[in-house]
Each structure stands twice: as C-alpha cells, then as structure tokens.
Tab-separated table of C-alpha atoms in Angstrom:
chain	number	residue	atom	x	y	z
I	240	UNK	CA	0.000	0.000	0.000
I	241	UNK	CA	1.261	3.477	-0.859
I	242	UNK	CA	1.734	5.815	2.090
I	243	UNK	CA	0.361	8.689	0.026
I	244	UNK	CA	-3.171	7.319	0.131
I	245	UNK	CA	-5.601	5.714	2.597
I	246	UNK	CA	-6.097	1.979	2.848
I	247	UNK	CA	-9.081	1.197	0.605
I	248	UNK	CA	-11.685	-1.408	1.542
I	249	UNK	CA	-14.314	-2.279	-1.062
I	250	UNK	CA	-17.519	-3.595	0.475
I	251	UNK	CA	-20.658	-4.943	-1.207
I	252	UNK	CA	-23.527	-7.395	-0.996
I	253	UNK	CA	-24.275	-9.340	-4.151
I	254	UNK	CA	-26.540	-12.078	-5.427
I	255	UNK	CA	-25.298	-15.569	-6.287
I	256	UNK	CA	-24.993	-14.436	-9.909
I	257	UNK	CA	-22.860	-11.396	-9.082
I	258	UNK	CA	-25.501	-8.650	-9.182
I	259	UNK	CA	-25.568	-5.792	-6.680
I	260	UNK	CA	-28.866	-4.334	-7.939
I	261	UNK	CA	-31.688	-5.240	-10.295
I	262	UNK	CA	-32.303	-3.500	-13.618
I	263	UNK	CA	-34.701	-1.150	-11.782
I	264	UNK	CA	-32.068	-0.278	-9.153
I	265	UNK	CA	-33.422	-2.385	-6.276
I	266	UNK	CA	-30.375	-3.217	-4.134
I	267	UNK	CA	-32.000	-4.487	-0.927
I	268	UNK	CA	-29.906	-7.643	-0.721
I	269	UNK	CA	-28.490	-7.566	2.818
I	270	UNK	CA	-30.189	-9.204	5.783
I	271	UNK	CA	-30.324	-7.412	9.136
I	272	UNK	CA	-27.329	-9.462	10.293
I	273	UNK	CA	-25.303	-8.320	7.299
I	274	UNK	CA	-26.333	-4.700	7.835
I	275	UNK	CA	-25.017	-4.952	11.399
I	276	UNK	CA	-21.720	-6.274	10.019
I	277	UNK	CA	-21.523	-3.435	7.476
I	278	UNK	CA	-22.289	-0.775	10.058
I	279	UNK	CA	-19.597	-2.167	12.383
I	280	UNK	CA	-17.196	-1.801	9.484
I	281	UNK	CA	-18.361	1.753	8.820
I	282	UNK	CA	-17.744	2.681	12.464
I	283	UNK	CA	-14.111	1.571	12.170
I	284	UNK	CA	-13.125	3.516	9.042
I	285	UNK	CA	-12.305	7.200	8.680
I	286	UNK	CA	-14.316	7.828	5.513
I	287	UNK	CA	-16.887	6.220	3.235
I	288	UNK	CA	-17.219	6.832	-0.507
I	289	UNK	CA	-19.941	6.313	-3.106
I	290	UNK	CA	-20.723	7.650	-6.567
I	291	UNK	CA	-23.520	9.975	-7.614
I	292	UNK	CA	-25.428	7.110	-9.260
I	293	UNK	CA	-25.709	5.351	-5.896
I	294	UNK	CA	-27.082	8.566	-4.377
I	295	UNK	CA	-29.722	8.727	-7.131
I	296	UNK	CA	-30.591	5.044	-6.901
I	297	UNK	CA	-30.537	4.392	-3.134
I	298	UNK	CA	-30.606	7.848	-1.489
I	299	UNK	CA	-28.430	6.530	1.381
I	300	UNK	CA	-27.432	8.187	4.632
I	301	UNK	CA	-24.033	6.450	4.907
I	302	UNK	CA	-24.205	6.636	8.687
I	303	UNK	CA	-23.700	4.133	11.519
I	304	UNK	CA	-27.103	3.094	12.819
I	305	UNK	CA	-27.251	-0.643	13.547
I	306	UNK	CA	-24.386	-0.461	16.064
I	307	UNK	CA	-22.885	2.188	18.315
I	308	UNK	CA	-20.005	4.093	16.806
I	309	UNK	CA	-18.853	7.221	15.012
I	310	UNK	CA	-20.065	8.253	11.591
I	311	UNK	CA	-17.309	8.315	8.977
I	312	UNK	CA	-16.635	11.299	6.745
I	313	UNK	CA	-18.856	10.926	3.648
I	314	UNK	CA	-17.400	11.423	0.172
I	315	UNK	CA	-19.513	11.626	-2.981
I	316	UNK	CA	-17.943	11.266	-6.422
I	317	UNK	CA	-20.037	13.649	-8.486
I	318	UNK	CA	-18.065	14.778	-11.537
I	319	UNK	CA	-20.814	17.073	-12.850
I	320	UNK	CA	-21.999	18.321	-9.445
I	321	UNK	CA	-25.562	17.137	-10.007
I	322	UNK	CA	-26.316	15.575	-6.608
I	323	UNK	CA	-30.001	16.034	-5.724
I	324	UNK	CA	-30.431	18.773	-3.141
I	325	UNK	CA	-33.324	16.759	-1.686
I	326	UNK	CA	-31.101	13.733	-1.074
I	327	UNK	CA	-30.419	12.559	2.481
I	328	UNK	CA	-26.731	13.296	1.993
I	329	UNK	CA	-27.441	16.997	1.412
I	330	UNK	CA	-30.144	17.167	4.079
I	331	UNK	CA	-27.787	15.835	6.760
I	332	UNK	CA	-24.483	17.461	5.741
I	333	UNK	CA	-24.808	19.948	8.612
I	334	UNK	CA	-24.589	17.105	11.129
I	335	UNK	CA	-22.230	14.771	9.253
I	336	UNK	CA	-19.017	15.986	7.568
I	337	UNK	CA	-19.412	15.566	3.805
I	338	UNK	CA	-17.187	16.098	0.774
I	339	UNK	CA	-18.549	16.360	-2.749
I	340	UNK	CA	-15.762	15.793	-5.284
I	341	UNK	CA	-16.452	17.320	-8.695
I	342	UNK	CA	-14.475	17.742	-11.917
I	343	UNK	CA	-13.659	20.908	-13.855
I	344	UNK	CA	-16.542	19.939	-16.137
I	345	UNK	CA	-19.091	20.711	-13.394
I	346	UNK	CA	-20.983	23.895	-14.270
I	347	UNK	CA	-20.624	27.038	-12.183
I	348	UNK	CA	-24.373	26.885	-11.647
I	349	UNK	CA	-24.179	23.419	-10.077
I	350	UNK	CA	-21.234	24.378	-7.882
I	351	UNK	CA	-23.036	27.564	-6.786
I	352	UNK	CA	-26.026	25.449	-5.689
I	353	UNK	CA	-23.773	23.151	-3.661
I	354	UNK	CA	-22.048	26.085	-1.967
I	355	UNK	CA	-25.341	26.897	-0.231
I	356	UNK	CA	-24.777	23.874	2.007
I	357	UNK	CA	-22.265	23.261	4.825
I	358	UNK	CA	-20.187	20.720	2.942
I	359	UNK	CA	-16.750	20.705	1.357
I	360	UNK	CA	-16.561	20.937	-2.426
I	361	UNK	CA	-13.309	19.972	-4.104
I	362	UNK	CA	-12.614	20.296	-7.823
I	363	UNK	CA	-10.229	17.505	-8.708
I	364	UNK	CA	-9.958	16.162	-12.254
I	365	UNK	CA	-10.603	17.460	-15.760
I	366	UNK	CA	-13.569	15.547	-17.227
I	367	UNK	CA	-14.204	13.329	-14.222
I	368	UNK	CA	-12.964	13.113	-10.649
I	369	UNK	CA	-9.318	12.042	-10.514
I	370	UNK	CA	-9.463	9.272	-7.920
I	371	UNK	CA	-5.704	9.002	-7.378
I	372	UNK	CA	-5.434	12.716	-6.637
I	373	UNK	CA	-8.525	12.526	-4.452
I	374	UNK	CA	-6.916	9.806	-2.330
I	375	UNK	CA	-3.751	11.897	-1.971
I	376	UNK	CA	-5.923	14.796	-0.824
I	377	UNK	CA	-7.688	12.574	1.712
I	378	UNK	CA	-4.348	11.336	3.013
I	379	UNK	CA	-3.352	14.944	3.717
I	380	UNK	CA	-6.586	15.230	5.723
I	381	UNK	CA	-5.353	12.309	7.887
I	382	UNK	CA	-7.837	9.837	6.381
I	383	UNK	CA	-6.151	6.463	6.881
I	384	UNK	CA	-8.970	4.085	5.934
I	385	UNK	CA	-11.555	4.532	3.192
I	386	UNK	CA	-14.590	2.306	2.698
I	387	UNK	CA	-15.893	2.168	-0.881
I	388	UNK	CA	-19.565	1.208	-1.142
I	389	UNK	CA	-19.916	2.205	-4.759
I	390	UNK	CA	-21.821	0.781	-7.656
I	391	UNK	CA	-20.220	-1.274	-10.405
I	392	UNK	CA	-18.738	1.741	-12.201
I	393	UNK	CA	-17.028	3.209	-9.125
I	394	UNK	CA	-15.808	-0.246	-8.089
I	395	UNK	CA	-14.242	-0.725	-11.531
I	396	UNK	CA	-12.440	2.623	-11.381
I	397	UNK	CA	-10.770	1.698	-8.088
I	398	UNK	CA	-9.904	-1.817	-9.237
I	399	UNK	CA	-8.638	-0.657	-12.645
I	400	UNK	CA	-6.257	1.765	-10.942
I	401	UNK	CA	-5.033	-0.871	-8.482
I	402	UNK	CA	-6.312	1.080	-5.494
I	403	UNK	CA	-8.182	-1.670	-3.622
I	404	UNK	CA	-6.425	-3.221	-0.607
I	405	UNK	CA	-9.300	-5.323	0.733
I	406	UNK	CA	-12.575	-6.647	-0.658
I	407	UNK	CA	-15.363	-7.824	1.627
I	408	UNK	CA	-18.327	-9.283	-0.232
I	409	UNK	CA	-21.461	-10.844	1.198
I	410	UNK	CA	-22.984	-13.459	-1.089
I	411	UNK	CA	-26.736	-13.406	-0.577
I	412	UNK	CA	-29.208	-16.209	-1.440
I	413	UNK	CA	-30.726	-14.538	-4.499
I	414	UNK	CA	-30.553	-15.019	-8.244
I	415	UNK	CA	-31.383	-11.796	-10.065
I	416	UNK	CA	-30.410	-12.281	-13.707
I	417	UNK	CA	-30.888	-9.732	-16.459
I	418	UNK	CA	-28.358	-8.139	-18.795
I	419	UNK	CA	-29.201	-4.693	-17.468
I	420	UNK	CA	-28.833	-5.566	-13.804
I	421	UNK	CA	-25.871	-3.942	-12.025
I	422	UNK	CA	-22.894	-6.209	-11.407
I	423	UNK	CA	-20.286	-5.945	-8.668
I	424	UNK	CA	-17.724	-4.560	-11.116
I	425	UNK	CA	-18.676	-2.970	-14.432
I	426	UNK	CA	-16.777	-0.628	-16.742
I	427	UNK	CA	-14.662	-1.864	-19.629
I	428	UNK	CA	-13.126	-4.737	-17.671
I	429	UNK	CA	-9.742	-6.412	-18.125
I	430	UNK	CA	-9.062	-8.006	-21.510
I	431	UNK	CA	-6.935	-10.782	-20.006
I	432	UNK	CA	-7.174	-12.744	-16.762
I	433	UNK	CA	-3.486	-12.170	-15.981
I	434	UNK	CA	-4.093	-8.423	-15.928
I	435	UNK	CA	-6.929	-8.646	-13.433
I	436	UNK	CA	-6.659	-7.949	-9.727
I	437	UNK	CA	-5.555	-11.037	-7.807
I	438	UNK	CA	-6.124	-11.037	-4.069
I	439	UNK	CA	-5.512	-13.517	-1.276
I	440	UNK	CA	-8.377	-15.098	0.633
I	441	UNK	CA	-8.182	-13.915	4.232
I	442	UNK	CA	-11.425	-15.140	5.728
I	443	UNK	CA	-14.698	-16.801	4.819
I	444	UNK	CA	-17.600	-17.370	7.174
I	445	UNK	CA	-21.303	-18.099	7.246
I	446	UNK	CA	-23.714	-15.405	8.389
I	447	UNK	CA	-26.981	-17.297	8.820
I	448	UNK	CA	-28.178	-17.656	5.224
I	449	UNK	CA	-25.323	-15.631	3.709
I	450	UNK	CA	-21.607	-16.096	3.132
I	451	UNK	CA	-19.072	-13.338	3.781
I	452	UNK	CA	-15.821	-13.498	1.829
I	453	UNK	CA	-12.864	-11.320	2.800
I	454	UNK	CA	-9.899	-10.886	0.429
I	455	UNK	CA	-6.733	-8.818	0.909
C-alpha cells in the first residue's frame, strides 16, 4: 500500500450471480445481520465513498445506525456536481461531515447550488474526478482508511487503478439475472485474466443464510 493514500476497503452485498442491484435499481440484498456487520465496518473507518449514481438510486445516509459508533466522513464522487439537493446526503451534511468531489466539467451553476450547504466541495480532475489525486488529498486530511460502497462503475475505477487493498463481499441467497442488472464490477473490464486484480483469501464465514468473503 502506498503511504500517500488511505487503505481502501471495497464492500458490497451481491446475489449468487454477481448482481448488486436489479435492472430497476433495487439493491436491498443484505439481511439485518449483514447490515449490522456493514455498520460495524463503517464505524471503524475514517471515511466512506460512493458515486452519484448510488445517491440517485438508493438515497443513502451512509451513517452508523445498527451499532454504536462514530459516523465516517462521507465522500460523494459527483463529476458534474448534479447531486439532488433533496437527497439525504445533502439534508444531513450539517450534522455529518461531507465532501462532494467534482471535476472541472461541473458547471458554475451546479457548484453555486452546492455552496449553499455546509459541505466541502473539491474540484479535482478534468472531465471526471481524478481518484488518485482525491486519495492523496484525503491522506493529507489524515484519512487512513476509506470504505468504498460504490456501484459497479465506481468499483471498476478503483480496481482498474489498483487502489483496492481489501474486498469484503457478502454473497446473498438470491438469483437476479438480467443483462441490465448492475454487477459488482462494471466498466470496460480487463481483456486478459493475468491483468486482473488477484487477491488472497483472508477469511470466509457463514452469516446465517449468507456467506461473507474477505480478500486482501
């Protein structure tokens, strides 16, 4: 792991066929037991990151609720600065520290709207958010651990750049199917197996009717 960036943990719940959401965006895969596990993990990291598509699809809070613990800093990758001002992230940014990372392509109008709220806006990247530079910025802010709960596109960006140190995936007892369903990792993908990310299995355990797999 590079010292110039936080340790990155990618976390997700997926169906048996590798989907993290249906073609309509339904992503309610985790059981209560798995949500407790996820929230314990959230309470132990310094920051949590998702993309703007996840905000639109799930409207999450990204807080710690199922266990006692601190809320991590919330980071939203939003290249165009189009996050919905009615989203829970915006509504709660006064209580929970929040960063919205945008690119230079974000309009002045969108940035002006965001500046109305008590959150940090950083412009980092030309056409889209530069993730490597973002992680360097977070490291300067003393963020040592970052939890990525992104969709398939965000997950791919981190994996493509070799920025994932741990992957924790819960395999849930569902089969979703569908070409338009959202998979764990999307994007262009690797053209050859030998180029793909290869991790070591650290732990595997049963969580009632689910299986949790932890790679490092």
